[in-house]
Coordinates of C-alpha atoms in Angstrom, one line a residue:
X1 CA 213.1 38.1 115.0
X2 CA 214.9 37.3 112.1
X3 CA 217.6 34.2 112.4
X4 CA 220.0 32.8 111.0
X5 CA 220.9 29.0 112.0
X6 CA 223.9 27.7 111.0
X7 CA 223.3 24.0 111.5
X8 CA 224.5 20.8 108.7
X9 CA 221.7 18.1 111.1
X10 CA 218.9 18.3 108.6
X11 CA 216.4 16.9 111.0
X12 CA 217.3 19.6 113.2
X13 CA 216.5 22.3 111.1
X14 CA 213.6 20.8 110.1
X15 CA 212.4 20.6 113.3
X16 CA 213.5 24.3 114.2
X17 CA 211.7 25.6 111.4
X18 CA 208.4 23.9 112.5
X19 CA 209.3 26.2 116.0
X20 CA 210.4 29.6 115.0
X21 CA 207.6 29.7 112.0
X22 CA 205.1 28.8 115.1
X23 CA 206.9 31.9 117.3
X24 CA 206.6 34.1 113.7
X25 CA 210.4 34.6 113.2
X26 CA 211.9 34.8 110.1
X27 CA 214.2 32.3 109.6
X28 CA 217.1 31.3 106.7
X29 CA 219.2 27.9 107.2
X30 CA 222.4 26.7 106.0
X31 CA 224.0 23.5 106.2
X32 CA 227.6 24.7 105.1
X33 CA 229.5 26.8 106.9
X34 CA 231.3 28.6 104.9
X35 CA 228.0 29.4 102.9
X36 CA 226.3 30.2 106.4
X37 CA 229.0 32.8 107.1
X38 CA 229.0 34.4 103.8
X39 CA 224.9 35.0 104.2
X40 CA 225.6 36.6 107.5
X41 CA 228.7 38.8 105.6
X42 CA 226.7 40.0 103.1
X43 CA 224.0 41.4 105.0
X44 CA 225.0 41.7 108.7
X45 CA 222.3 44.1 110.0
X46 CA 219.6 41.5 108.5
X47 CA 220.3 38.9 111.6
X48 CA 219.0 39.6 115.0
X49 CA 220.6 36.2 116.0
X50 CA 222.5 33.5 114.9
X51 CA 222.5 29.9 116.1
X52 CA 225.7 27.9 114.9
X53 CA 226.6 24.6 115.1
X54 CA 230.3 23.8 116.1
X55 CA 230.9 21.1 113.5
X56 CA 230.1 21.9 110.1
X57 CA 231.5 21.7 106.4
X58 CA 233.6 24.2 105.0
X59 CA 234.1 26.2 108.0
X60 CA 233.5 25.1 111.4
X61 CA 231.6 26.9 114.0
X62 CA 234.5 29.0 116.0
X63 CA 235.9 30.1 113.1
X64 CA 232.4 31.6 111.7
X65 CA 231.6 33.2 114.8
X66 CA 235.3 34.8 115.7
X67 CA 234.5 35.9 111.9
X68 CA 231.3 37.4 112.8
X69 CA 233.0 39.2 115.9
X70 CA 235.1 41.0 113.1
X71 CA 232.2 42.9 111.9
X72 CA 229.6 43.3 114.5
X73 CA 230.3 43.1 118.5
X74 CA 226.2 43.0 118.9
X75 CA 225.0 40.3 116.6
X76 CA 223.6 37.9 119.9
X77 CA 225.5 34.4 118.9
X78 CA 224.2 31.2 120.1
X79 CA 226.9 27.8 120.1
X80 CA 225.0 24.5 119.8
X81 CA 227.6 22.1 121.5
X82 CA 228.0 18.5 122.4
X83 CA 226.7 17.7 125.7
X84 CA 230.3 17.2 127.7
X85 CA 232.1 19.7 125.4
X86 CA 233.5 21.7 128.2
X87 CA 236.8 23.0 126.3
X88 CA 234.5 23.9 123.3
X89 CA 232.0 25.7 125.3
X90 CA 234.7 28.0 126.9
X91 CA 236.3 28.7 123.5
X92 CA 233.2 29.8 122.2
X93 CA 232.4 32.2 124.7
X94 CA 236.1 33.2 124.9
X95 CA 235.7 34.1 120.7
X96 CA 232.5 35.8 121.4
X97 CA 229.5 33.8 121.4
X98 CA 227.1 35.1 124.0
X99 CA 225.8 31.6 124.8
X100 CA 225.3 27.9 123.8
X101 CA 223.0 25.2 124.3
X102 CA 224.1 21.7 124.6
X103 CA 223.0 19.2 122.3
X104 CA 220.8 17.3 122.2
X105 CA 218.7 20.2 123.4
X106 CA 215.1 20.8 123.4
X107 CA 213.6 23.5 121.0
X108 CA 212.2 25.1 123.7
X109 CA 214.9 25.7 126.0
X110 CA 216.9 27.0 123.0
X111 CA 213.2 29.1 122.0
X112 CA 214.0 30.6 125.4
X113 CA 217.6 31.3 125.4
X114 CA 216.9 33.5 121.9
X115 CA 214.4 35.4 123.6
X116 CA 216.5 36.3 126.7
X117 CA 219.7 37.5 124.4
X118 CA 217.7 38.9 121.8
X119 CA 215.6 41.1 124.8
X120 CA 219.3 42.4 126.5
X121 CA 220.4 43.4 123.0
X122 CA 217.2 45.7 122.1
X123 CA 218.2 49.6 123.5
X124 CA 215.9 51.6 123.2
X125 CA 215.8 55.8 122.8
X126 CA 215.4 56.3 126.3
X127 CA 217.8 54.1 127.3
X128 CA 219.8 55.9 125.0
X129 CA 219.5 59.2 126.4
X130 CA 219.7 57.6 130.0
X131 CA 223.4 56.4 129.2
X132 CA 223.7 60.1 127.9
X133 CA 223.4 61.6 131.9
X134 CA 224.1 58.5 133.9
X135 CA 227.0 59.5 136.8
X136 CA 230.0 58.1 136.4
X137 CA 229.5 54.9 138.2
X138 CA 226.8 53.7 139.9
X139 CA 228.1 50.0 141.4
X140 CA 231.6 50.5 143.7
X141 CA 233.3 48.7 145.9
X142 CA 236.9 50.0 146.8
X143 CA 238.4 48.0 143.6
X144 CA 235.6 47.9 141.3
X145 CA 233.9 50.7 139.5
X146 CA 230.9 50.4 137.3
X147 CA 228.8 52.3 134.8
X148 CA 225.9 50.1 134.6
X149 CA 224.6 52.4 131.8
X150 CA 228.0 52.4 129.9
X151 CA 228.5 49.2 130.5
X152 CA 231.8 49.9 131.6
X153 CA 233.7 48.3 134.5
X154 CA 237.3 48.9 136.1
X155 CA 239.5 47.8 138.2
X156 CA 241.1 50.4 140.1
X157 CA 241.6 52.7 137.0
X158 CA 242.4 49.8 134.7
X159 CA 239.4 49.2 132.5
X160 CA 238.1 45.3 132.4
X161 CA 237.8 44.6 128.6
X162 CA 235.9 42.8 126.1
X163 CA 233.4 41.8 128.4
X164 CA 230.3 39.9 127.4
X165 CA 226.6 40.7 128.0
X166 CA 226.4 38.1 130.6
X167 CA 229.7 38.6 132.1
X168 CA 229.3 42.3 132.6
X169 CA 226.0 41.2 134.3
X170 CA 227.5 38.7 136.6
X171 CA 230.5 41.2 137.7
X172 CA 227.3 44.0 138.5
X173 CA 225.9 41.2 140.8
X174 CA 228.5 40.3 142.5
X175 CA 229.8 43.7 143.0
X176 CA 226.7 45.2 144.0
X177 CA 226.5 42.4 146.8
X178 CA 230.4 41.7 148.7
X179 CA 231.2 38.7 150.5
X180 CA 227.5 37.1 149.6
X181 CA 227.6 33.8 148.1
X182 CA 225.7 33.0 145.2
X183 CA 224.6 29.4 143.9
X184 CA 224.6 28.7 139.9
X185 CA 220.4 28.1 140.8
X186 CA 220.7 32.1 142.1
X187 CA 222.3 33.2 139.4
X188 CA 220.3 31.3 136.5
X189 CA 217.6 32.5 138.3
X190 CA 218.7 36.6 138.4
X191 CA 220.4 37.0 135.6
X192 CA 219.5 34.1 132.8
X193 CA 215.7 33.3 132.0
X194 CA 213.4 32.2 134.6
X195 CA 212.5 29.2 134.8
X196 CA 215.9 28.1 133.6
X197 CA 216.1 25.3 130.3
X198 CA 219.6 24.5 130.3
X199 CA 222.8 23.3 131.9
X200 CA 223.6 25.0 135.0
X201 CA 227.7 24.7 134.7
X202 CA 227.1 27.5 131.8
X203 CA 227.3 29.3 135.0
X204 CA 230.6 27.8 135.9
X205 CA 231.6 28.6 132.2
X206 CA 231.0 32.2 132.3
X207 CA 233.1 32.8 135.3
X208 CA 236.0 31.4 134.1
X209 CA 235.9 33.7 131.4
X210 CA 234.8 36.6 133.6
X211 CA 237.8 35.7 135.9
X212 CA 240.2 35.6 133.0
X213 CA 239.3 39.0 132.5
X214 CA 239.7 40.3 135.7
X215 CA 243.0 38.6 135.8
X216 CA 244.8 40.8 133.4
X217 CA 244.2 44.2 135.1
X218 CA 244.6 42.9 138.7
X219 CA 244.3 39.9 141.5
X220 CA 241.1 37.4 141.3
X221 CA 238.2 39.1 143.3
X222 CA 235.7 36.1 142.2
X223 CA 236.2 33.5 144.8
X224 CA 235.1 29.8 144.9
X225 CA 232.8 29.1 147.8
X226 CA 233.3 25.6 147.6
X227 CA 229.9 23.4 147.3
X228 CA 227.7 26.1 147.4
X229 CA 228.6 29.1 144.6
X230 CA 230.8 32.0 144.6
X231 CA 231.0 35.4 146.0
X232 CA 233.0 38.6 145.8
X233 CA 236.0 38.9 147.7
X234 CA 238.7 41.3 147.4
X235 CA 241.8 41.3 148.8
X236 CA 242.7 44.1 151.0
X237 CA 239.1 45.5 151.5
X238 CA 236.9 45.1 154.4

């Protein structure tokens, strides 16, 4: 793997390194963001990932990565975020990053969240030519139709856009299973790494997004089961 980290906390770098040289990536760091970004710009098929801080000189972490976003919808992004950030963590993911860690994290939960992006984004040839003579839609319900090969959902005929990796895959689960609730721990468990290293409300920060989505070709199908999870639900159908 071949990373780019975006990070201005010296120590933290320092300590990466140690970690990625031990996993055998290749790795380049930048404390400056604007000098981070222009690295990533003048090479973009070099990165397989890039972790970025949220506060650093020059340019600051949202701004690189809704940069990024103008070149390359694939390049996996990674947010490093303070702990309680809440409003930061949805605006990353709403800008495109495909998932953050909280600091201060351990290397090896954020070792773990590289892997698990950086395995989703790898496609090989015969997934390729699978995509090539999938049907139509293999995941319906009466409102929802999904290409899981595509990766292309709808609402009625109205196309859900701009979805992420992990919000497509969160939509397929739900739909593929009405009216069943789901806990985050179910979720994490399906659909992120298992075991899980991380805060479980990045679960609760993905469906907002997911349901911000939905919202603009239709009425909410993602309902709140209230101190357990959330299911699919939509209104009308059986």
């Amino acid at each position: 793997m071949n990373v780019l980290m975006i990070e201005d906390n010296e120590s933290v770098s320092e300590m990466m390194s140690m970690f990625f040289e031990n996993e055998g990536y290749e790795a380049t760091f930048h404390q400056d963001g604007a000098e981070g970004y222009e690295a990533y710009k003048s090479n973009p098929t070099k990165w397989d990932i890039v972790i970025l801080d949220l506060n650093l000189p020059s340019m600051d972490g949202m701004q690189i990565c809704h940069n990024i976003r103008k070149i390359s919808k694939e390049t996996p992004i990674i947010m490093l975020t303070a702990r309680d950030s809440e409003s930061d963590q949805v605006i990353g993911l709403e800008i495109g990053a495909d998932d953050y860690v909280t600091k201060p994290f351990s290397p090896i939960t954020l070792l773990a969240r590289m892997k698990a992006l950086h395995r989703r984004a790898q496609v090989t040839p015969t997934q390729e030519a699978e995509v090539e003579t999938a049907s139509e839609f293999d995941v319906e319900t009466e409102i929802i139709h999904i290409n899981t090969s595509t990766r292309e959902a709808y609402y009625k005929d109205n196309p859900i856009e701009n979805l992420t990796p992990k919000e497509f895959d969160l939509l397929v689960a739900f739909t593929e299973h009405p009216k069943r609730v789901f806990s985050r721990e179910d979720l994490l468990t399906s659909l992120w790494e298992d075991p899980f290293f991380g805060d479980e409300r990045t679960v609760d920060a993905h469906i907002k997004k997911l349901r911000q989505k939905i919202e603009q070709v239709g009425p909410q199908i993602i309902q709140t089961v209230w101190g357990v999870g959330y299911k699919y639900e939509a209104p009308g159908e059986e």
